[in-house]
Short mmCIF file of C-alpha atoms in Angstrom, two decimals:
data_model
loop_
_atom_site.label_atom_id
_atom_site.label_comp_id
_atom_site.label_asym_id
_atom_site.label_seq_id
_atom_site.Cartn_x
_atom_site.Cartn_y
_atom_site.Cartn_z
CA UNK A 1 -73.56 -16.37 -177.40
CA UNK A 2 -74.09 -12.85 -176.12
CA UNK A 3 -72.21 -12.52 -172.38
CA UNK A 4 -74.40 -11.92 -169.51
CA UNK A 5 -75.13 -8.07 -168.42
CA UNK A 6 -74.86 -7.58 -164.53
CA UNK A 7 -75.20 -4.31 -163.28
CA UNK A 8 -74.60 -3.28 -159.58
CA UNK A 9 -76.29 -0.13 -158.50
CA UNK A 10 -75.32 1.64 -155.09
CA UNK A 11 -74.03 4.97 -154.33
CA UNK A 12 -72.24 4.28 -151.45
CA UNK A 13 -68.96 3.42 -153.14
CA UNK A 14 -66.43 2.10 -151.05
CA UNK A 15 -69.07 -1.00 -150.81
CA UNK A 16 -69.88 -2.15 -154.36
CA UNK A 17 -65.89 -1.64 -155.39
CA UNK A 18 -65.25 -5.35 -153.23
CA UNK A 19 -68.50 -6.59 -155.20
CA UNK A 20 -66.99 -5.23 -158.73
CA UNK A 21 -63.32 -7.02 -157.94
CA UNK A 22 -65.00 -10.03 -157.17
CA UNK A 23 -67.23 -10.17 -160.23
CA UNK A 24 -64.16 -9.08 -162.02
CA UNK A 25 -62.09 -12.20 -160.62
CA UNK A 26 -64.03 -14.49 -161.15
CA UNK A 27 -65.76 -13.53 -164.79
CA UNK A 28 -63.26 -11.28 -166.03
CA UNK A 29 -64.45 -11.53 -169.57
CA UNK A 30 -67.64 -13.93 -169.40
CA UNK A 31 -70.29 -10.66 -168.23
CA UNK A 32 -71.10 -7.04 -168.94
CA UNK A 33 -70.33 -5.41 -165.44
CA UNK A 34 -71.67 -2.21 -165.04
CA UNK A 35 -71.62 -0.18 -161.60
CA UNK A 36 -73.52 2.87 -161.29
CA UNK A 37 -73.15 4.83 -157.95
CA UNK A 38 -74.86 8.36 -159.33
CA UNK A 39 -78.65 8.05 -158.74
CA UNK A 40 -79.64 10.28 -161.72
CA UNK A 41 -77.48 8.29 -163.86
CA UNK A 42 -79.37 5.49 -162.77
CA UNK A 43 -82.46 6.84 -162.82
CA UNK A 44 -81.78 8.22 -165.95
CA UNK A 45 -81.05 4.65 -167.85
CA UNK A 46 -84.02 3.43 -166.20
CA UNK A 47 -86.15 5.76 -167.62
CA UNK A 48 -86.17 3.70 -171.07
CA UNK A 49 -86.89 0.03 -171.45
CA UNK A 50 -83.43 -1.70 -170.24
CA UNK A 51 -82.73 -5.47 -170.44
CA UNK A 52 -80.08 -7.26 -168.14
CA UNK A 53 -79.48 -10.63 -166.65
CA UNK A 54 -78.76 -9.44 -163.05
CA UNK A 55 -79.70 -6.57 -161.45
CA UNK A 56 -77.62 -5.99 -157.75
CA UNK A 57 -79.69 -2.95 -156.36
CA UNK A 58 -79.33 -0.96 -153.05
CA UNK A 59 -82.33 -0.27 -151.06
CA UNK A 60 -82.40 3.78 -151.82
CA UNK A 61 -81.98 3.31 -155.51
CA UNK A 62 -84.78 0.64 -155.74
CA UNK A 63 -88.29 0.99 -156.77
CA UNK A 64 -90.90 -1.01 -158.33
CA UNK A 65 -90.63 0.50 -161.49
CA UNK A 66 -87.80 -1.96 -162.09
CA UNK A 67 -89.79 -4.92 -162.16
CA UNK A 68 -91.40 -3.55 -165.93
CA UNK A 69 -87.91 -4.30 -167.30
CA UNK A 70 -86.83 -7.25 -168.81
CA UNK A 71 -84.37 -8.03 -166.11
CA UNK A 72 -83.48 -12.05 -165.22
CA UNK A 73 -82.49 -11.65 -161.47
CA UNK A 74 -83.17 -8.35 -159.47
CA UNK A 75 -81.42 -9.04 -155.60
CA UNK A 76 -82.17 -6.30 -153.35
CA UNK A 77 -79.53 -5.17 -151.35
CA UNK A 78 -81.23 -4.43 -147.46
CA UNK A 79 -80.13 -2.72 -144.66
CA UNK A 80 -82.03 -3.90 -142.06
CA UNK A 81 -83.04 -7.96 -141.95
CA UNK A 82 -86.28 -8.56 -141.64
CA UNK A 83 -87.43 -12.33 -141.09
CA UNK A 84 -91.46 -11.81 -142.03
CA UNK A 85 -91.01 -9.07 -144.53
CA UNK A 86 -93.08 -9.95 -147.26
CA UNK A 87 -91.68 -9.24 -150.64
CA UNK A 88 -92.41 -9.75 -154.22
CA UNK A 89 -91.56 -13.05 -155.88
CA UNK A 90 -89.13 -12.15 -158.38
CA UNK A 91 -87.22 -9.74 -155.87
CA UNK A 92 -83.98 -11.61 -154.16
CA UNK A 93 -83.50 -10.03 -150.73
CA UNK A 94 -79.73 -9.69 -149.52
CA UNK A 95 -78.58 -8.47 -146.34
CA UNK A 96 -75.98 -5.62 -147.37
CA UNK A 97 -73.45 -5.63 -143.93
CA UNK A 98 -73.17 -9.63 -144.44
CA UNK A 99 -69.59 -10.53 -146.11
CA UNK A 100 -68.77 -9.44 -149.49
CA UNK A 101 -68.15 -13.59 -149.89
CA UNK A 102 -71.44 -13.89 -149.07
CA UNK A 103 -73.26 -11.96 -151.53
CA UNK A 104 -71.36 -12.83 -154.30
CA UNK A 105 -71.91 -16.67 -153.65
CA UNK A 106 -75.71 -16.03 -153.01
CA UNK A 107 -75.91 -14.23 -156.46
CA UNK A 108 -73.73 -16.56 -158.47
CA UNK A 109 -75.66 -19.58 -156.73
CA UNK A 110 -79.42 -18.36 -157.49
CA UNK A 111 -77.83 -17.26 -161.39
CA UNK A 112 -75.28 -20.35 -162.53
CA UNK A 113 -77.13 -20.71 -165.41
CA UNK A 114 -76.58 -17.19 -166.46
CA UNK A 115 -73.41 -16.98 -165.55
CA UNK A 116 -71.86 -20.45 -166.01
CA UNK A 117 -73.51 -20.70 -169.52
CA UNK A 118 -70.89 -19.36 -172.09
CA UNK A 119 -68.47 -21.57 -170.10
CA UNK A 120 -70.36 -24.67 -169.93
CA UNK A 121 -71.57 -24.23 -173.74
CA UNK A 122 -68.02 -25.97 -174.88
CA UNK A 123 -68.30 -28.80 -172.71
CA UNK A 124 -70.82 -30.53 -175.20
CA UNK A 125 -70.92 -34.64 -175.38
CA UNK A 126 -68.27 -35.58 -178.22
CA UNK A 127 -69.30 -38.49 -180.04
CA UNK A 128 -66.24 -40.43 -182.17
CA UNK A 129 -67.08 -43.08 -184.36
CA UNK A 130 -64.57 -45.96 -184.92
CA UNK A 131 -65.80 -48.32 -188.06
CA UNK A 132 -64.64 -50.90 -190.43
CA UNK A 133 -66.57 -53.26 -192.57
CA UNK A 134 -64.69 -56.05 -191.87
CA UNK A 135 -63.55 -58.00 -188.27
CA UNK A 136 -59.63 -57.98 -186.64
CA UNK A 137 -58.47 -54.54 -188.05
CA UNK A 138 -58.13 -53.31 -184.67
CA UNK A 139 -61.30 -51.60 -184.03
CA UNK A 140 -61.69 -52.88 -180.20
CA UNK A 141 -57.95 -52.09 -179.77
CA UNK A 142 -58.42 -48.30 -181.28
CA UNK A 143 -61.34 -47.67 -179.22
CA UNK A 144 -59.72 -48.48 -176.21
CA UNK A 145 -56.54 -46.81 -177.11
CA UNK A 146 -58.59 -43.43 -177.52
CA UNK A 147 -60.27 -43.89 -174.49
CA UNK A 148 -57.10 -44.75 -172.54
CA UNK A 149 -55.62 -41.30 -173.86
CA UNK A 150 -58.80 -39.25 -173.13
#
């Protein structure tokens, strides 16, 4: 399974390097992180057909362009909170001053399945069959044994 591609796009620095640590902690080598904080680099790798899992955009570098991508999650990185701001449907809305914490739980909690996926795809149902074709050879006894020990 391929590993989910997140990129975080701001050029104000000194605020997406807390958002890249924390995506680093916590899925070290389970994602693609890519941070982009030159907006004709961005604009640049825009320019083609781009496809990503998570997109973590500030306000400046947005446009609706982005929506013609194959992107999973786009969140929108605000500056000012608006409570009736109408947006489009597939557009998450953050509010950028609230706590690093924050943002990083909203993302991971609107994406867990594209994030948690790789990690979850070991923890499959094991199945162990115990058999014999004939009664009192300790089938019962094994069974419970291995279920005792797991």
């Amino acid at each position: 399974m391929s590993k989910a591609r997140v990129i975080v796009a701001d050029t104000d620095i000194n605020y997406i390097i807390p958002l890249q640590l924390k995506f680093a902690e916590e899925f070290f080598d389970a994602i693609d992180l890519e941070i982009i904080s030159d907006r004709s680099y961005f604009e640049e790798l825009f320019a083609s057909p781009q496809k990503a899992d998570i997109l973590v955009v500030s306000e400046e570098l947005y446009d609706t362009s982005l929506q013609r991508h194959n992107i999973s999650n786009i969140f929108l990185m605000t500056e000012q909170y608006e409570e009736n701001q109408t947006a489009e449907l597939n557009v998450n809305r953050i509010f950028k001053y609230t706590s690093i914490k924050e943002i990083f739980n909203e993302i991971t909690g609107r994406c867990k399945d594209t994030l948690y996926a790789e990690q979850d795809a070991g923890k499959e149902t094991k199945i162990i069959l115990i058999t014999s074709a004939s009664g009192g050879v300790g089938k019962t006894s094994v069974a419970f044994g291995l279920c005792r020990c797991l």
